[in-house]
mmCIF file of C-alpha atoms in Angstrom:
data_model
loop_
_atom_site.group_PDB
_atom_site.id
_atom_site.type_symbol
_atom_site.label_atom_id
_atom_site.label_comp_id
_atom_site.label_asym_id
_atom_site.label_seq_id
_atom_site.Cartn_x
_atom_site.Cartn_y
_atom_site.Cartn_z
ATOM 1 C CA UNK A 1 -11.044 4.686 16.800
ATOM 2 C CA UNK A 2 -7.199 5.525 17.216
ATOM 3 C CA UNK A 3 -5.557 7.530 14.302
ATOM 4 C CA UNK A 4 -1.796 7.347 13.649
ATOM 5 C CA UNK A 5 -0.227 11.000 11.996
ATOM 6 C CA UNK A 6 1.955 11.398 8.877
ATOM 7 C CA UNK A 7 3.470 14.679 8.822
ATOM 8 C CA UNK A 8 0.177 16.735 9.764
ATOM 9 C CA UNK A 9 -2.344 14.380 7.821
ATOM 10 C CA UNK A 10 -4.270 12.015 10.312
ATOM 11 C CA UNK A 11 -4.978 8.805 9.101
ATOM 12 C CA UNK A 12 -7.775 6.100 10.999
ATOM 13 C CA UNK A 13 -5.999 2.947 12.183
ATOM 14 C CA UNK A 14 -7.602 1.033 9.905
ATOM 15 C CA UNK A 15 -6.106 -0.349 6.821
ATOM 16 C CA UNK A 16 -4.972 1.473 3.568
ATOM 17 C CA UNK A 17 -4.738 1.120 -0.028
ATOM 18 C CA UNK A 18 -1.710 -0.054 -1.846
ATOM 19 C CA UNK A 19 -0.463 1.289 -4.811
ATOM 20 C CA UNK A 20 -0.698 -0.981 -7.792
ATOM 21 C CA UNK A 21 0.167 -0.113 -11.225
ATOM 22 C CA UNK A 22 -2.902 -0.547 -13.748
ATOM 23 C CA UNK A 23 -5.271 -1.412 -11.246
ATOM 24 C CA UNK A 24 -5.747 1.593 -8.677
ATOM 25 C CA UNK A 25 -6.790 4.252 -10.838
ATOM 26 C CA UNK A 26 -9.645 6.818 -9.536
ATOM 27 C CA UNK A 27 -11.848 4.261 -10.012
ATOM 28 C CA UNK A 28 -10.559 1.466 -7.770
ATOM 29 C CA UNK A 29 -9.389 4.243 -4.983
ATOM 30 C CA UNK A 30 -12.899 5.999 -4.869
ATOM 31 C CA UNK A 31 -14.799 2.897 -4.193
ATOM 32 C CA UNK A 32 -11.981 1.645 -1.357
ATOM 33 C CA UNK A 33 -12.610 4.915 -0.169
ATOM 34 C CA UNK A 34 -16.210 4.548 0.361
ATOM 35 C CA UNK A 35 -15.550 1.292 2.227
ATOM 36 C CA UNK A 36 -13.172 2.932 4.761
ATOM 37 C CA UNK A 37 -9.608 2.837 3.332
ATOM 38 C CA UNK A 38 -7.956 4.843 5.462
ATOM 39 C CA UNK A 39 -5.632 6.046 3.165
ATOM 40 C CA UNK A 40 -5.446 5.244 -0.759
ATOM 41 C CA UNK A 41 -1.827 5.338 -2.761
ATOM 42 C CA UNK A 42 -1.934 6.268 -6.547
ATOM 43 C CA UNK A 43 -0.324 4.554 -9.325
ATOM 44 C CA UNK A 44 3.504 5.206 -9.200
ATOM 45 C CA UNK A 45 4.334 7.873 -11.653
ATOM 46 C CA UNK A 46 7.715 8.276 -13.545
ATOM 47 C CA UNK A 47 9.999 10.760 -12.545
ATOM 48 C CA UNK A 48 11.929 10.602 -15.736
ATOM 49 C CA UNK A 49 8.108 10.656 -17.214
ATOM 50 C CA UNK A 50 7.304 14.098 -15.508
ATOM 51 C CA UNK A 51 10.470 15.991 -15.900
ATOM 52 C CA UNK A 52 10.244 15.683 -19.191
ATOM 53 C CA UNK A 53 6.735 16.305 -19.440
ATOM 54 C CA UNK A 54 5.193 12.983 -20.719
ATOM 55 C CA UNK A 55 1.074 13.942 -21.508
ATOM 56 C CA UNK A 56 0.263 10.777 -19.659
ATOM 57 C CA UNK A 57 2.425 10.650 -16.590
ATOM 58 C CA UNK A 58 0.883 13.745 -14.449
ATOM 59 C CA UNK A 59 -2.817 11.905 -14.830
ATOM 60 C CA UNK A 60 -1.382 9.483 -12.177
ATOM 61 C CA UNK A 61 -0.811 12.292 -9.351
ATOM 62 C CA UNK A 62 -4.447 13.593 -10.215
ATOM 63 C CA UNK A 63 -7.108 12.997 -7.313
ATOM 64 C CA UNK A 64 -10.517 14.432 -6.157
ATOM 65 C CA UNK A 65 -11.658 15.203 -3.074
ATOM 66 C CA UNK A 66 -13.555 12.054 -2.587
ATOM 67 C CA UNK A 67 -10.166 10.252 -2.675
ATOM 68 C CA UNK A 68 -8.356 12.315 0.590
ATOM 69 C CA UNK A 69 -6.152 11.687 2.161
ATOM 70 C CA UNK A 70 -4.398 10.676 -0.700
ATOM 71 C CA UNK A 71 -0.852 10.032 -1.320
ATOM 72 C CA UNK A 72 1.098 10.225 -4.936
ATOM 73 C CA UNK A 73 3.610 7.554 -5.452
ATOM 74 C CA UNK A 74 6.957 8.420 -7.609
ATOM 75 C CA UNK A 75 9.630 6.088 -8.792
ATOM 76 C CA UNK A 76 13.280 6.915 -10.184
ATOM 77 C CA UNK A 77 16.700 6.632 -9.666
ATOM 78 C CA UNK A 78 18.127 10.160 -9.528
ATOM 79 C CA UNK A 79 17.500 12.137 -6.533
ATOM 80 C CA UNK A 80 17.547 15.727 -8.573
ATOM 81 C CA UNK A 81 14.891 13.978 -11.291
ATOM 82 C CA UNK A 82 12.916 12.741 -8.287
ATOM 83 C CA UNK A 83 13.251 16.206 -6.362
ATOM 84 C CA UNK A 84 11.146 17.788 -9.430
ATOM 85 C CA UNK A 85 8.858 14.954 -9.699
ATOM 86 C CA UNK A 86 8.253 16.045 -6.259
ATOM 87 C CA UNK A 87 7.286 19.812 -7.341
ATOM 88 C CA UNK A 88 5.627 18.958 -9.773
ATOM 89 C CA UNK A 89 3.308 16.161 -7.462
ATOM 90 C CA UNK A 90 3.171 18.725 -5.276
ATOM 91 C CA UNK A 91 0.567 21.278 -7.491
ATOM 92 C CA UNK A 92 -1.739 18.339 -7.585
ATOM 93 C CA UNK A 93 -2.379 18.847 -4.209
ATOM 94 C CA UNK A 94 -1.909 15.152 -2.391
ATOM 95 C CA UNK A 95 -1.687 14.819 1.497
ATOM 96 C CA UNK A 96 1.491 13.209 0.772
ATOM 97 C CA UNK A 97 4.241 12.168 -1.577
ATOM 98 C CA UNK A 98 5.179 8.697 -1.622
ATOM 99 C CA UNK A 99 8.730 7.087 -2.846
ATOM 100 C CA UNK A 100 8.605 3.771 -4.444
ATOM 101 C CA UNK A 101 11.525 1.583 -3.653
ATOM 102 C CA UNK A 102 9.746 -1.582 -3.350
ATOM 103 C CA UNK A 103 8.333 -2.601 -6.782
ATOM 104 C CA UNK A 104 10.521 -5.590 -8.500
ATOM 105 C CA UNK A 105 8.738 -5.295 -11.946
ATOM 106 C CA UNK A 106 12.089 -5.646 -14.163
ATOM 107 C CA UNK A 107 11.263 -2.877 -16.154
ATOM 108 C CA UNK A 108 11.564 -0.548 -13.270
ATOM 109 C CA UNK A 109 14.723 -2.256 -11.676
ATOM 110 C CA UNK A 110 16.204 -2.627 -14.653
ATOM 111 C CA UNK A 111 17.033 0.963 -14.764
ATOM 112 C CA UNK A 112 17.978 1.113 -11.311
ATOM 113 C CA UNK A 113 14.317 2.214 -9.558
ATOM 114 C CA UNK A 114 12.202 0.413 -7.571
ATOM 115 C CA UNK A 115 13.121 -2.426 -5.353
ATOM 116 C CA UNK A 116 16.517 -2.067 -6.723
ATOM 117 C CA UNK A 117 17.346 0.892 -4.745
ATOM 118 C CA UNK A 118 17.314 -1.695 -1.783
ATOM 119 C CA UNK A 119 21.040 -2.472 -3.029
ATOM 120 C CA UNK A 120 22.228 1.132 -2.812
ATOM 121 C CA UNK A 121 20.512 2.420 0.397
ATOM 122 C CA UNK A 122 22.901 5.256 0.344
ATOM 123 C CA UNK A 123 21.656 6.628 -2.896
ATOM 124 C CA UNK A 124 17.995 5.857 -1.790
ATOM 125 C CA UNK A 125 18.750 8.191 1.435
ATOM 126 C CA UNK A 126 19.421 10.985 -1.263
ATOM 127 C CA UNK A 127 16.598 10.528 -3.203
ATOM 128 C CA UNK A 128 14.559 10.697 0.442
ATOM 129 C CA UNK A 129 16.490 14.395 1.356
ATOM 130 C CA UNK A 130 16.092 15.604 -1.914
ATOM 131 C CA UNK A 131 12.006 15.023 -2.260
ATOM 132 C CA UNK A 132 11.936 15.848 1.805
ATOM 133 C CA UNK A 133 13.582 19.668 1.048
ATOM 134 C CA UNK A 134 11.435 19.928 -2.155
ATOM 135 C CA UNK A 135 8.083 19.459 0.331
ATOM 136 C CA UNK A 136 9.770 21.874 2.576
ATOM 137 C CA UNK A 137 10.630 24.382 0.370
ATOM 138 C CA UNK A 138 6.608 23.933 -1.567
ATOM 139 C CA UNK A 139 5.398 24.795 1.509
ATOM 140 C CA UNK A 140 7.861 27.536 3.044
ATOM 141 C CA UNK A 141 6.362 31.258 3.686
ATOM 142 C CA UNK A 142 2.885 29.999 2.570
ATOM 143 C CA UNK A 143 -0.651 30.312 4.747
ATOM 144 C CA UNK A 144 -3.759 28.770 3.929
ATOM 145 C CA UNK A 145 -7.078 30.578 3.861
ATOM 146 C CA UNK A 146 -7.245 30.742 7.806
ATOM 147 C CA UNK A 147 -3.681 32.336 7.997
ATOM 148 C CA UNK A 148 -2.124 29.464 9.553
ATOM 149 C CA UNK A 149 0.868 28.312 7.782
ATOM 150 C CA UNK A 150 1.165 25.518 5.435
ATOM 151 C CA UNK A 151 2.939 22.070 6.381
ATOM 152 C CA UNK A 152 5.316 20.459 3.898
ATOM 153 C CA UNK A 153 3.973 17.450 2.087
ATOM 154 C CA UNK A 154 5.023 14.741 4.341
ATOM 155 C CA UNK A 155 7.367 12.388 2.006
ATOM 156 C CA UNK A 156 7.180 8.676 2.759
ATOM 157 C CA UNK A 157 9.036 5.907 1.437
ATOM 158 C CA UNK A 158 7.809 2.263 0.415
ATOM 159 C CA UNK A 159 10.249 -0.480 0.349
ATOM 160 C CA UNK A 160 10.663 -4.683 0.394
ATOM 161 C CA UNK A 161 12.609 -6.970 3.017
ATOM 162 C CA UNK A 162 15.895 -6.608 0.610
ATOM 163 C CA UNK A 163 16.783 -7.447 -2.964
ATOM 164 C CA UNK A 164 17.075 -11.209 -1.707
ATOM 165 C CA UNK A 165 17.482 -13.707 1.106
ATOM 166 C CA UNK A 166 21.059 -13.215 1.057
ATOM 167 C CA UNK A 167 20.439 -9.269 1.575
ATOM 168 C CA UNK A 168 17.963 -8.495 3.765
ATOM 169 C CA UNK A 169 18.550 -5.070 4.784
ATOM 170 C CA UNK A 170 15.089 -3.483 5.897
ATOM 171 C CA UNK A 171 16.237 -2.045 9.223
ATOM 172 C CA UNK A 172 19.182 -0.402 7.501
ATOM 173 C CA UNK A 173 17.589 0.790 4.800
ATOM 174 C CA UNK A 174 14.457 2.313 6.991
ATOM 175 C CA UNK A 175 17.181 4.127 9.394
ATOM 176 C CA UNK A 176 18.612 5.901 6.209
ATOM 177 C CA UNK A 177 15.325 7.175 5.179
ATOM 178 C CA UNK A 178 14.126 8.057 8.512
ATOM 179 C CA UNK A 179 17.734 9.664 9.104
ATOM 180 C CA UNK A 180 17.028 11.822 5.473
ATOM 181 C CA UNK A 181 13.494 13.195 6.642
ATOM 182 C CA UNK A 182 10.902 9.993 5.663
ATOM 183 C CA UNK A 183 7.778 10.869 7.577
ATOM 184 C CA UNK A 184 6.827 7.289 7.528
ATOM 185 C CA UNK A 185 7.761 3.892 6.293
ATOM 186 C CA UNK A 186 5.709 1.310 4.426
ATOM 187 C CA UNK A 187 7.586 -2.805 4.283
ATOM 188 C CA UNK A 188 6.290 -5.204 2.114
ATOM 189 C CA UNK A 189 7.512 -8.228 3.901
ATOM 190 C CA UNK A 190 9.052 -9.434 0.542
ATOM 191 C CA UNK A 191 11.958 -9.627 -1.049
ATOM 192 C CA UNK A 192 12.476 -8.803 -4.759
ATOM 193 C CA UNK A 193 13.206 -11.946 -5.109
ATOM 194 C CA UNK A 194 9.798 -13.786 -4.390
ATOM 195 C CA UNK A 195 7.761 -10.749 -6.015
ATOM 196 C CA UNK A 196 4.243 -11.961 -4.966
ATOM 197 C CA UNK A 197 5.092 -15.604 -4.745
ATOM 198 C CA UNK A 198 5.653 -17.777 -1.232
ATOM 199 C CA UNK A 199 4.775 -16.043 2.372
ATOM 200 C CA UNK A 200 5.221 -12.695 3.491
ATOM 201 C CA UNK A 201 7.708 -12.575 6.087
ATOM 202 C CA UNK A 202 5.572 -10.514 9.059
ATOM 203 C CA UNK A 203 8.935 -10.409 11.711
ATOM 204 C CA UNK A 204 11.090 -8.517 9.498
ATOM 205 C CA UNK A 205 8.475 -5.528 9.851
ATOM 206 C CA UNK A 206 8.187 -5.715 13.392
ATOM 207 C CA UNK A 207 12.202 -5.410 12.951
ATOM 208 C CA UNK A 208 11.943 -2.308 11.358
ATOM 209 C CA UNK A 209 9.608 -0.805 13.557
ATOM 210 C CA UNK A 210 11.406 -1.602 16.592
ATOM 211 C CA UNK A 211 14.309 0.186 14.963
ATOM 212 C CA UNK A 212 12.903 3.482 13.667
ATOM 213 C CA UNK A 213 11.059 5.857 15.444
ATOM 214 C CA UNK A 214 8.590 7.240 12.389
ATOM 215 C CA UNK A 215 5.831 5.488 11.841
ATOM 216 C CA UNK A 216 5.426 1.873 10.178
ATOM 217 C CA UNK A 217 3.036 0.458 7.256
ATOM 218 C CA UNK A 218 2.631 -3.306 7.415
ATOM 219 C CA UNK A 219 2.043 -4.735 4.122
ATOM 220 C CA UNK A 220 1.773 -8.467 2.880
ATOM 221 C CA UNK A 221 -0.528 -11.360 2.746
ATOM 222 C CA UNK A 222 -3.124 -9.158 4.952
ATOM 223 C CA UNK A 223 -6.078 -10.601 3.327
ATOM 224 C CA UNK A 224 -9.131 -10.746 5.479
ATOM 225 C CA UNK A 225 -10.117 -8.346 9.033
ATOM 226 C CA UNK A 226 -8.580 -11.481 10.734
ATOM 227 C CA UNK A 227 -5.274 -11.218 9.043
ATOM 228 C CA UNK A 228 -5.502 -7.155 9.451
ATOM 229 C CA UNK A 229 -5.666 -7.328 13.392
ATOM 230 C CA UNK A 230 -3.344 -10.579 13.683
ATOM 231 C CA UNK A 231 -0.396 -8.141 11.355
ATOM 232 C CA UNK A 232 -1.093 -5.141 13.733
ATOM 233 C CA UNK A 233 -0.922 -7.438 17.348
ATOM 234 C CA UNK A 234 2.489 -9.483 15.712
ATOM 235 C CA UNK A 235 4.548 -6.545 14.507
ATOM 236 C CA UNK A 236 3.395 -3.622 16.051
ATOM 237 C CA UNK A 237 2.925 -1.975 13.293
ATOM 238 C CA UNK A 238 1.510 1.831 13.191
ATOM 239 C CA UNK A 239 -0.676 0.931 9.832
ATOM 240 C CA UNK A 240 -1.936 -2.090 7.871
ATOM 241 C CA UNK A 241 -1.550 -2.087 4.112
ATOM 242 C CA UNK A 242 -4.043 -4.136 1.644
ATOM 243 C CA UNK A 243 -2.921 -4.558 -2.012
ATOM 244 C CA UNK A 244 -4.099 -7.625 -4.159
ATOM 245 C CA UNK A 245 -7.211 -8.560 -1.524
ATOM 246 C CA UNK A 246 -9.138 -5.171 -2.539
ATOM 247 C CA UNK A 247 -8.655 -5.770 -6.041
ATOM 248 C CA UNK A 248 -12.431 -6.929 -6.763
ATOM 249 C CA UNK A 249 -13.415 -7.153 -3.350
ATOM 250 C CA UNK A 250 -13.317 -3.543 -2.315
ATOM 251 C CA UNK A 251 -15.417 -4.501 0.875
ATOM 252 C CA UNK A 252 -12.275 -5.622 2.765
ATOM 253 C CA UNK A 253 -11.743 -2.587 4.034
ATOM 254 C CA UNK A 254 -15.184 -1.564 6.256
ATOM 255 C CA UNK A 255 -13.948 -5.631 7.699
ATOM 256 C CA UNK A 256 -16.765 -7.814 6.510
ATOM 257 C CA UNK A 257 -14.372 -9.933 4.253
ATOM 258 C CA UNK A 258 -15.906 -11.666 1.105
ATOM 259 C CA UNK A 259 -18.728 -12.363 3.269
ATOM 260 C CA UNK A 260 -21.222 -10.010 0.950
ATOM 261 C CA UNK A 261 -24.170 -11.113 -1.485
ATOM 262 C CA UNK A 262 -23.950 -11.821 -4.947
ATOM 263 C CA UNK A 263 -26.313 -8.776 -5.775
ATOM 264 C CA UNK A 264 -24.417 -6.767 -3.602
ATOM 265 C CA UNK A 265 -21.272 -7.907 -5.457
ATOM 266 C CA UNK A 266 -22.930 -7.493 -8.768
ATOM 267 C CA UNK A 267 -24.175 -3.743 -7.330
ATOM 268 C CA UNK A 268 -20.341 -2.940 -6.636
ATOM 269 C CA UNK A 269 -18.806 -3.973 -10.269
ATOM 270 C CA UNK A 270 -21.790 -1.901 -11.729
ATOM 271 C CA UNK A 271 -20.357 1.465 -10.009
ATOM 272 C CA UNK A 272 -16.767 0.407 -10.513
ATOM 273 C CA UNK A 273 -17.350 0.006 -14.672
ATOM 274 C CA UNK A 274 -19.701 3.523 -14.200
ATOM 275 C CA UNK A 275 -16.708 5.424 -12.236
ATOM 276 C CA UNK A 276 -14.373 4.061 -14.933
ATOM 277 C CA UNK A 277 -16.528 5.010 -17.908
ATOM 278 C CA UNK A 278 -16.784 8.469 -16.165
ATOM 279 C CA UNK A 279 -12.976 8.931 -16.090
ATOM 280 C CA UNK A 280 -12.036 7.588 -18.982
ATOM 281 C CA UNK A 281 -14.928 6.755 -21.864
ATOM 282 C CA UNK A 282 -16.284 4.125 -22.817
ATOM 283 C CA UNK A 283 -13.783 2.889 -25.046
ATOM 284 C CA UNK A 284 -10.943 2.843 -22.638
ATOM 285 C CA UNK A 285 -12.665 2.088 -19.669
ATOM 286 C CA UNK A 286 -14.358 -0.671 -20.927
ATOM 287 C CA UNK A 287 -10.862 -2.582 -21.813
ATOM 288 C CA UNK A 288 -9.535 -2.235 -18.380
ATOM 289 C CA UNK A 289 -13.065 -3.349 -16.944
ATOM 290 C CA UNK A 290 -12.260 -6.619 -18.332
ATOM 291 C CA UNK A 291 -10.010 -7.497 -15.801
ATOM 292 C CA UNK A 292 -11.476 -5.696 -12.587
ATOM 293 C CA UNK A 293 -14.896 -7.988 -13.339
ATOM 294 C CA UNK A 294 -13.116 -10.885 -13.644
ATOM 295 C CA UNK A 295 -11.843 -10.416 -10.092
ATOM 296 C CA UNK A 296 -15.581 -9.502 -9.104
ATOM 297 C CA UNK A 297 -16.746 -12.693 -10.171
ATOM 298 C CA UNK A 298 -13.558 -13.984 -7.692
ATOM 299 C CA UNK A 299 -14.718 -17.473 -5.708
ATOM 300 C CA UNK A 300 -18.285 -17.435 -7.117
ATOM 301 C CA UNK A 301 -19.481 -21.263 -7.696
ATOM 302 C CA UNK A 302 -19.323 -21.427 -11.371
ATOM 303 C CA UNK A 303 -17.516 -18.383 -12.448
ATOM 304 C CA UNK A 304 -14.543 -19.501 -14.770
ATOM 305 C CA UNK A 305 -17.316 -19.701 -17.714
ATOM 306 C CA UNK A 306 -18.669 -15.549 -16.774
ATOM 307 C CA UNK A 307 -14.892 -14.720 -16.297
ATOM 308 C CA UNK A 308 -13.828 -16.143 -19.759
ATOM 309 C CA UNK A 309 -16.613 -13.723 -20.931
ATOM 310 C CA UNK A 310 -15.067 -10.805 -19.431
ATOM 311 C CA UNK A 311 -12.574 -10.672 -21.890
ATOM 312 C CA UNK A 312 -14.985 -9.484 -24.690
ATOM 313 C CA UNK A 313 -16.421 -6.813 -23.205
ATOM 314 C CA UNK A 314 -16.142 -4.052 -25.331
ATOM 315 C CA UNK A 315 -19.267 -1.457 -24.215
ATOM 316 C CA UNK A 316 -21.555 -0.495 -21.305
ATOM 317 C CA UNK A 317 -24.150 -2.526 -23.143
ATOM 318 C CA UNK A 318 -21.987 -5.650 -23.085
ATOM 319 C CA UNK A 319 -21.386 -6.077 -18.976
ATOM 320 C CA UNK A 320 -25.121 -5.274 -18.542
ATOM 321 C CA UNK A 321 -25.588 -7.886 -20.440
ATOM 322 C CA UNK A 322 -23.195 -9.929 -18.510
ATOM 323 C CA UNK A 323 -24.742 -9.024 -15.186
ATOM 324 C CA UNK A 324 -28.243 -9.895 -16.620
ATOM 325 C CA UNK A 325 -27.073 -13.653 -17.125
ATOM 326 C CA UNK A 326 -24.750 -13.555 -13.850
ATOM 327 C CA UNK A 327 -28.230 -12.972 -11.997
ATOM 328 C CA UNK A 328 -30.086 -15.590 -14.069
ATOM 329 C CA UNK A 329 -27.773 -18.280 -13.510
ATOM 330 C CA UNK A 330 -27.862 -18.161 -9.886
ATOM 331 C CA UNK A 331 -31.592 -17.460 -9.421
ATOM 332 C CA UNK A 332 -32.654 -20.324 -11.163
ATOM 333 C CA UNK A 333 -29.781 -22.219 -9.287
#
């Protein structure tokens, strides 16, 4: 097994977990965890959010022990806001802080965060210094139980190709973040532009790592163990990132694809709903677990009819139910 460092936190050359908004909660990064993510991202939280101390923001930089190494993902546009985001991550403990330049949702570009830093790389390098000295400074005169000192938080940074095809500027916006103290770099071989749509764009990230000297994070369109091992032998890259694949298929990671059983499937969305319950209640849980079994039920001969079911499940009671006639229908089939 070879392991690729961060900072101080060794991480398996494997393949990690992406951060995605509303889907991976402690739920979704537990259960990648237990299939041999190497590394799992939380949900980006708002900087604005924390410094002025929304309840729900800080739940998004929680994470157990069962989750490690874990990193916390914050998003903003102004490098002191996103230095105390930083401080205030850093009390929750993550093996690293993450900086989200690389998601195009317009409500996060549209005040200046996310991908749209990738048109003012200069102010991005800030934002990289100021969370980098924060990490520092968490960790400066302190010593863990042992007496050995503690490291600073290493502080990574997550970006896309450029805002569009007329703007790629990956390289130059990696050497500004290396050049401001980024541990690591993640590229989602994407511009803003195409959000999810058309192909991910694999030479631009053997581009970047050619040009930096931290290490890289490989991310888009990696969605089997064959497309994991063809991104790492094309671009080089130190890591392999997995985003949309794991979403109901949490398997990808220990390699064996979607090549699992049905009641092994079913055995997986029953611990996923019971993990979400357990965070959240019923009530809650059971409205996001709407859309998680509906990727569960993902390439299954016959599921559009059990998907359209998903979305009235309102209690524990309800997807038993729904696994109970899942099983029926394709034992007597």
């Amino acid at each position: 097994m070879d392991y690729v460092y961060i900072g101080g936190v060794r991480i398996e050359k494997t393949a990690v977990l992406a951060p995605m908004a509303g889907v991976c909660d402690y739920a979704q990064r537990v259960l990648c965890r237990e299939f041999g993510a190497a590394l799992v991202f939380g949900e980006m939280a708002s900087s604005a959010g924390l410094v002025y101390g929304d309840k729900k923001t800080p739940k998004l930089l929680a994470c157990g022990g069962n989750e490690k190494p874990f990193a916390a993902q914050i998003f903003g546009n102004k490098p002191d806001y996103m230095a105390r985001a930083a401080e205030i991550a850093a009390e929750y403990k993550p093996d690293i802080i993450d900086i989200n330049s690389g998601c195009p949702m317009p409500k996060i570009t549209g005040g200046g965060a996310g991908s749209a830093l990738l048109k003012t790389p200069k102010l991005l390098g800030e934002i990289v210094q100021a969370v980098v000295r924060t990490a520092e400074k968490t960790a400066a005169g302190k010593f863990n139980e042992t007496k050995c000192r503690v490291l600073p938080i290493p502080v990574t940074v997550k970006i896309r190709t450029g805002w569009n095809e007329s703007s790629i500027n990956a390289v130059e916006t990696a050497k500004i973040c290396e050049a401001n103290g980024a541990a690591a770099i993640t590229v989602h071989a994407r511009t803003r532009e195409q959000f999810y749509s058309g192909t991910a764009d694999w030479s631009r990230i053997a581009e970047v790592k050619r040009a930096v000297k931290i290490p890289v994070i490989g991310n888009g369109d990696v969605t089997s163990a064959e497309k994991c091992r063809q991104m790492y032998e094309q671009t080089g890259c130190d890591l392999v990132m997995i985003g949309r694949a794991a979403w109901g298929a949490p398997w990808i990671f220990n390699m064996c694809d979607g090549n699992v059983t049905l009641e092994k499937r079913l055995e997986v969305m029953m611990r996923h709903i019971e993990l979400l319950i357990s965070d959240k209640g019923e009530r809650v849980a059971m409205k996001q677990a709407r859309a998680h079994a509906a990727k569960y039920l993902r390439g299954l001969r016959g599921a559009a009819f059990f998907r359209n079911q998903c979305a009235s499940l309102t209690t524990q009671e309800d997807f038993l139910n729904l696994i109970e006639k899942i099983r029926n229908e394709y034992e007597n089939n």
